Coordinates of C-alpha atoms in Angstrom, one line a residue:
X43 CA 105.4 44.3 107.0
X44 CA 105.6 48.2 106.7
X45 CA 108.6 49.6 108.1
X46 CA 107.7 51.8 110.4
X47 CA 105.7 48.5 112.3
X48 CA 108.5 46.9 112.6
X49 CA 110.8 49.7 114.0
X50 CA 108.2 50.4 116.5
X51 CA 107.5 46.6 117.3
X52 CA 111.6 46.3 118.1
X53 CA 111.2 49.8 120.0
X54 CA 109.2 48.2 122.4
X55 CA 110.3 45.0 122.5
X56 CA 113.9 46.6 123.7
X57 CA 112.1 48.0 126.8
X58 CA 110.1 45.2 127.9
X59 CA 111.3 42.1 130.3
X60 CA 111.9 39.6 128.2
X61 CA 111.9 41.6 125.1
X62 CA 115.6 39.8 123.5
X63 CA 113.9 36.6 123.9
X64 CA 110.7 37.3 122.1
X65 CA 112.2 39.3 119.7
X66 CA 114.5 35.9 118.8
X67 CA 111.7 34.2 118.5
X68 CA 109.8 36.4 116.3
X69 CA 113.1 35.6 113.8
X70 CA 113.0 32.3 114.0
X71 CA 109.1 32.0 113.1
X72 CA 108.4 35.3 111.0
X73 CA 112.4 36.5 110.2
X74 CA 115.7 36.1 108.6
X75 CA 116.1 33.2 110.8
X76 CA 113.0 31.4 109.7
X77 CA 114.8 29.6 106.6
X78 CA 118.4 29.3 108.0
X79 CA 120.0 27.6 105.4
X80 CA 119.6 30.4 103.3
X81 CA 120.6 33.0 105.6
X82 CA 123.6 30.5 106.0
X83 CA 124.3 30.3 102.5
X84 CA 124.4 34.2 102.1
X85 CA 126.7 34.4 105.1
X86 CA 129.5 31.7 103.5
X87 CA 129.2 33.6 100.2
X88 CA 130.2 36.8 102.4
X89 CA 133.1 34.7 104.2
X90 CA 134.4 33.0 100.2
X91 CA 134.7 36.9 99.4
X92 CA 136.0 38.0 102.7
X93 CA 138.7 35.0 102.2
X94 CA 139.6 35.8 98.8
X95 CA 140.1 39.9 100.0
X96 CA 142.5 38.5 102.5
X97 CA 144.7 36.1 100.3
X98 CA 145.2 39.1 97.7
X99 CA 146.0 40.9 101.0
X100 CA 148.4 38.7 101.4
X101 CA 147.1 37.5 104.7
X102 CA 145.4 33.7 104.0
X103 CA 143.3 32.3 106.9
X104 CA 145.7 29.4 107.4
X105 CA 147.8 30.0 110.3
X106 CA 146.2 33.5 110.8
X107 CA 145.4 35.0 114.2
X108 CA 142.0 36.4 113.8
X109 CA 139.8 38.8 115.9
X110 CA 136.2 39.2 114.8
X111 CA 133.4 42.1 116.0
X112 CA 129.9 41.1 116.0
X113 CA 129.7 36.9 116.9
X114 CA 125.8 37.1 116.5
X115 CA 123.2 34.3 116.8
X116 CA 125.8 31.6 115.3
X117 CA 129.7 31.6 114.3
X118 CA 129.8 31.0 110.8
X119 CA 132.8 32.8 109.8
X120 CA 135.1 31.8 113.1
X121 CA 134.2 28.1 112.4
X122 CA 134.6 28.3 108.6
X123 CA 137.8 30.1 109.4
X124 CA 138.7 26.8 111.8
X125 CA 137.7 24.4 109.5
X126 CA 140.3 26.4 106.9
X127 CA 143.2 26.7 109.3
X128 CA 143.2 29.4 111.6
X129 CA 145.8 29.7 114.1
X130 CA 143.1 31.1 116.4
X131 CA 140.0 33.3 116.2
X132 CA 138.6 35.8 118.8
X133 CA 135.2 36.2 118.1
X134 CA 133.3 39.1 120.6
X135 CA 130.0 40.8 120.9
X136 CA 128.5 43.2 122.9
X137 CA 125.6 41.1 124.0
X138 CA 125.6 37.9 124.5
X139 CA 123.7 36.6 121.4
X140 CA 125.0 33.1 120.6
X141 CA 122.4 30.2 120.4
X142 CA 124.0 26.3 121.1
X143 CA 121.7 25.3 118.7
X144 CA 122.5 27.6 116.3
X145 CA 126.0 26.9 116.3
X146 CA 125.3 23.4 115.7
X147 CA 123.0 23.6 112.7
X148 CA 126.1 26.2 111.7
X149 CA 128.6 23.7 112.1
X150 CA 126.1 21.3 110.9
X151 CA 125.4 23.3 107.5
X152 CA 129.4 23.7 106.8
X153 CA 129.1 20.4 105.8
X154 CA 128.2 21.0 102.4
X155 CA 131.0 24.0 102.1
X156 CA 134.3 21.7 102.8
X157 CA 134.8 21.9 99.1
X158 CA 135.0 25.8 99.5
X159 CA 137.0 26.3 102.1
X160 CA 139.6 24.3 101.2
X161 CA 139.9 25.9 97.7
X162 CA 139.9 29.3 99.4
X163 CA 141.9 28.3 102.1
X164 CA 144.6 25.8 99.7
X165 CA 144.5 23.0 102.1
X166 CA 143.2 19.2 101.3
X167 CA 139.7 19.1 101.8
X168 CA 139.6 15.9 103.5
X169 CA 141.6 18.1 105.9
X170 CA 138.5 20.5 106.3
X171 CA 136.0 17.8 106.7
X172 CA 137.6 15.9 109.7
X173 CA 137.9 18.7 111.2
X174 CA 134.0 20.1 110.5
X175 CA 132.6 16.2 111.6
X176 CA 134.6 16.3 114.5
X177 CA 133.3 20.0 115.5
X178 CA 129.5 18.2 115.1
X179 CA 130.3 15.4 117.2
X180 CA 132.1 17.7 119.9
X181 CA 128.9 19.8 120.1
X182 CA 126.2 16.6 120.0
X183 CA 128.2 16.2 123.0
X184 CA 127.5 19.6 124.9
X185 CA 130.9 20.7 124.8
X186 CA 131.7 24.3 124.4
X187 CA 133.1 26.3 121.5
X188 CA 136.4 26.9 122.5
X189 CA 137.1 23.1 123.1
X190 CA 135.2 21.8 120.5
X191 CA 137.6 23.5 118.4
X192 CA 140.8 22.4 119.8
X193 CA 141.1 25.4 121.6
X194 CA 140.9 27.6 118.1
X195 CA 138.1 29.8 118.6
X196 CA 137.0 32.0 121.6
X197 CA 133.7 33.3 121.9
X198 CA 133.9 36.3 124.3
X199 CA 130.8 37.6 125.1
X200 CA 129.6 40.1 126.4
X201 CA 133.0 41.7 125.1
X202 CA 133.6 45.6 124.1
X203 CA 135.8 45.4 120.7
X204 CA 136.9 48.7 121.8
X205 CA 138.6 47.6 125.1
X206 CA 139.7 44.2 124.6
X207 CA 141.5 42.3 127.7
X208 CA 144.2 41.3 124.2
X209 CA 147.2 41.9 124.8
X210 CA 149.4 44.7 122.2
X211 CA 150.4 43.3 118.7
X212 CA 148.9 39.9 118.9
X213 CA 146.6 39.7 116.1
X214 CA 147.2 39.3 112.6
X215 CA 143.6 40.3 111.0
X216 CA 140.3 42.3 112.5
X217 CA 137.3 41.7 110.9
X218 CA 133.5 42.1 110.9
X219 CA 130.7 41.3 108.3
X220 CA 127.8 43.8 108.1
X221 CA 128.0 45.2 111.6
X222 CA 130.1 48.2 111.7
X223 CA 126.5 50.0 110.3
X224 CA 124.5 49.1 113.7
X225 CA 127.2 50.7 116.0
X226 CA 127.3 54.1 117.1
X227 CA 129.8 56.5 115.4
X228 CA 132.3 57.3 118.0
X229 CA 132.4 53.2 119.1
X230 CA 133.1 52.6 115.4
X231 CA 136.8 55.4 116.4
X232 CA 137.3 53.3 119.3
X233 CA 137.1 50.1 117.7
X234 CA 139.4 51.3 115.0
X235 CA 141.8 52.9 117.8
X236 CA 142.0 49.5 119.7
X237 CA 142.3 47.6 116.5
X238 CA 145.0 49.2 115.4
X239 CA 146.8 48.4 119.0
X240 CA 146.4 44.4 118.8
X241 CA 147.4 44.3 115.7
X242 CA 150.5 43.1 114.9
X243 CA 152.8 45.4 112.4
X244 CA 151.9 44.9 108.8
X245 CA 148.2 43.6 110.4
X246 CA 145.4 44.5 108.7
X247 CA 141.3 45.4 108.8
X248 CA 138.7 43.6 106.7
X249 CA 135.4 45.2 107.6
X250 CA 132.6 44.8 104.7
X251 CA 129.6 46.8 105.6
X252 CA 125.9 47.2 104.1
X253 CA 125.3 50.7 104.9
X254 CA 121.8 50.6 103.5
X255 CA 118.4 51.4 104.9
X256 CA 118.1 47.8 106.4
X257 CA 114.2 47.9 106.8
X258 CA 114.1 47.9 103.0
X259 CA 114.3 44.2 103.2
X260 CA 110.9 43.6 104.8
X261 CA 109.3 46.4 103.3
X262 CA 109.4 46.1 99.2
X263 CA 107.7 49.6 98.9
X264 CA 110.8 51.4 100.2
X265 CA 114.4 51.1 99.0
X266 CA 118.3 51.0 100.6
X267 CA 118.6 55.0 100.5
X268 CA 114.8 55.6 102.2
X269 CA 116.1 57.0 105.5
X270 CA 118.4 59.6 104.2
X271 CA 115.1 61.7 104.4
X272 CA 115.1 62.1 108.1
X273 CA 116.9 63.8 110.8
X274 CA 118.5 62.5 113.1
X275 CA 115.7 63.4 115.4
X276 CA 113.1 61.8 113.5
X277 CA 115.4 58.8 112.9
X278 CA 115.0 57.8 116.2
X279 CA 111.8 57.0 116.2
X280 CA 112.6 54.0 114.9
X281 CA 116.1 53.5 115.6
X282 CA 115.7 50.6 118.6
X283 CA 117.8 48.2 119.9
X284 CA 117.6 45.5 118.0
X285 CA 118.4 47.3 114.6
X286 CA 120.3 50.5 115.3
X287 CA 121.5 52.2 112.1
X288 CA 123.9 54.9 112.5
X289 CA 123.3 55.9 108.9
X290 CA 127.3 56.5 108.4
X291 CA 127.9 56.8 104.7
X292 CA 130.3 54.0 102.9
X293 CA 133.6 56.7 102.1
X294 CA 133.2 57.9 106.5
X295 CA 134.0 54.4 107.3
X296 CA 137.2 54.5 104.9
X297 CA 138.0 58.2 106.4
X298 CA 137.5 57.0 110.1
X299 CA 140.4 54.2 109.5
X300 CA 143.0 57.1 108.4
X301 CA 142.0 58.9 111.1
X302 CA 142.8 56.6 113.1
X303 CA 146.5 55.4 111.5
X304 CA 145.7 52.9 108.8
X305 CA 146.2 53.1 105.3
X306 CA 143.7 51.9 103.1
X307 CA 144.7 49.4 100.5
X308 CA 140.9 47.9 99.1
X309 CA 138.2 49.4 98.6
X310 CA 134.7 48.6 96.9
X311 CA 133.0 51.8 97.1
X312 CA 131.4 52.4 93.5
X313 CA 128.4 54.7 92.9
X314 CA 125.9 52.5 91.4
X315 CA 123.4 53.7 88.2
X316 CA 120.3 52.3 89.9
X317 CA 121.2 53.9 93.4
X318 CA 122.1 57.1 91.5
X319 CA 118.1 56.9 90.3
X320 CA 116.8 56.3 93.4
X321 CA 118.3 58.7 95.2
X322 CA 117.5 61.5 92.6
X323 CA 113.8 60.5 93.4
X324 CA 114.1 60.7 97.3
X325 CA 113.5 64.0 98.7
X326 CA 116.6 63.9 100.6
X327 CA 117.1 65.5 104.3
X328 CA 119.5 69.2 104.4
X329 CA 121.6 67.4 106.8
X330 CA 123.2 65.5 103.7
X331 CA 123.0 67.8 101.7
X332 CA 126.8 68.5 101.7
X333 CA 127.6 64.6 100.6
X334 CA 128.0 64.4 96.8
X335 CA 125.5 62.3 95.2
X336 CA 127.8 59.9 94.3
X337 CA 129.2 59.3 97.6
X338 CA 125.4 59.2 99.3
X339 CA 124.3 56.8 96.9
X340 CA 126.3 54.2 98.1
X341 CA 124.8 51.2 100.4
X342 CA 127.6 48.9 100.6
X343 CA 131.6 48.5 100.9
X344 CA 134.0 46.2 101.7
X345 CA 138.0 47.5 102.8
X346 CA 140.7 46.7 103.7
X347 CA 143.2 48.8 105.9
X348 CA 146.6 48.2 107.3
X349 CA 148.7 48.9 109.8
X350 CA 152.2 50.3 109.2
X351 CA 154.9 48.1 109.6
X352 CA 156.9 51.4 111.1
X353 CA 154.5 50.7 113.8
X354 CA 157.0 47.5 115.0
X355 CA 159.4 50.6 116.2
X356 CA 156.9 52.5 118.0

């Protein structure tokens, strides 16, 4: 499907009654949601890594308080993050997105990752797998998240991560997995600001984000770094509801996190030969003009930033 079809085809589906609902449907039959399992897969790969940043971090999952932005259609990482021991996870979004029968099939699907988790979580994993058969036969029930969960994970929706109801210091890790790309720059401040005042001292942000043209996954004839030739003006032709890209390069991320306190201790920003090509090809827009190539180049990041543990004082 050419790009610019499906930007328009979301454009109007976010102004229309009914619009959310047809456009979920349109995913299941025709997009990413049309072969879950694989979508699933890509998403535990994301959470192994995201685990693995945090035990270097020294903060493991087991016995971690955890807030995550952007719940979506299903809660793969808070329930893989249950299954490996959380103390509790807070999982918000902005719209109220989650599917019941999505989060089964998710919960369903974890099944075949208990192996996993328990490796990157250093628990038994006969440990993880009462835990994940139990969480299927609490939802075959009808019973909600929270409970069937033992209380572990809160699904808050619809939630703004940059005025939570949390109260100060209570949180030992924030974290999203590619959605800090699809919200607007100044909410991406305030959810940095109002991270940095739940969590606890020493508490750090994990945010991994795909800052890439997005529609280059449904259109093969374009690649990540196609809209860095339009304006913002033109840009929002196609900007829409369902797929909002602020076009925020990987290193303003990083810089919005000092700005806002934290000190960053990962990063995985790397300019990339093949993304150094393509972006030599691309008749680039004057309004990034100022970004070195190196730094415009890149589509993807992951970090991690802390708070300072001077911060118990203040």
């Amino acid at each position: 499907m050419h790009w610019r079809a499906k930007g328009m085809l979301q454009k109007v589906l976010g102004h229309v009654p009914g619009g959310e609902e047809a456009h979920y449907v349109l995913q299941r039959r025709f997009g990413g949601l049309r072969d879950f399992g694989r979508e699933f897969d890509v998403k535990m790969d994301d959470w192994r890594l995201m685990a693995g940043h945090l035990s270097e971090a020294g903060r493991p999952i087991v016995g971690a308080r955890l807030f995550e932005i952007g719940s979506g259609w299903y809660p793969t990482f808070p329930f893989a993050c249950y299954l490996g021991g959380a103390r509790s996870v807070v999982t918000v979004d902005l719209n109220r997105h989650l599917k019941p029968e999505l989060a089964r099939a998710c919960a369903i699907h974890l099944g075949r990752y208990t192996a996993l988790i328990a490796t990157a979580c250093g628990i038994a994993e006969d440990e993880v797998r009462q835990r994940q058969q139990q969480l299927v036969q609490r939802l075959d029930q009808g019973v909600d998240i929270h409970a069937a969960t033992d209380g572990v994970v809160t699904y808050d929706a619809p939630s703004d991560a940059a005025q939570t109801r949390l109260e100060p210091r209570q949180i030992d890790c924030v974290f999203s997995n590619s959605v800090l790309e699809h919200v607007l720059p100044d909410a991406v401040d305030g959810i940095f600001r109002e991270a940095m005042r739940i969590l606890a001292p020493g508490g750090i942000m994990f945010h991994s984000v795909n800052c890439g043209d997005h529609y280059a996954y449904i259109d093969h004839e374009i690649n990540q770094l196609n809209y860095l030739q339009y304006s913002d003006a033109e840009w929002r032709r196609w900007d829409n509801a369902f797929l909002y890209q602020n076009r925020l390069r990987a290193f303003e991320f990083i810089d919005r996190a000092k700005a806002a306190g934290f000190d960053i201790t990962m990063s995985t920003e790397i300019a990339r030969e093949n993304r150094l090509k393509e972006l030599a090809a691309l008749h680039v827009h004057p309004q990034f003009a100022h970004i070195p190539p190196e730094r415009l180049c890149v589509t993807s990041i992951d970090f991690i930033a802390r708070k300072h543990d001077a911060e118990m004082a203040g």
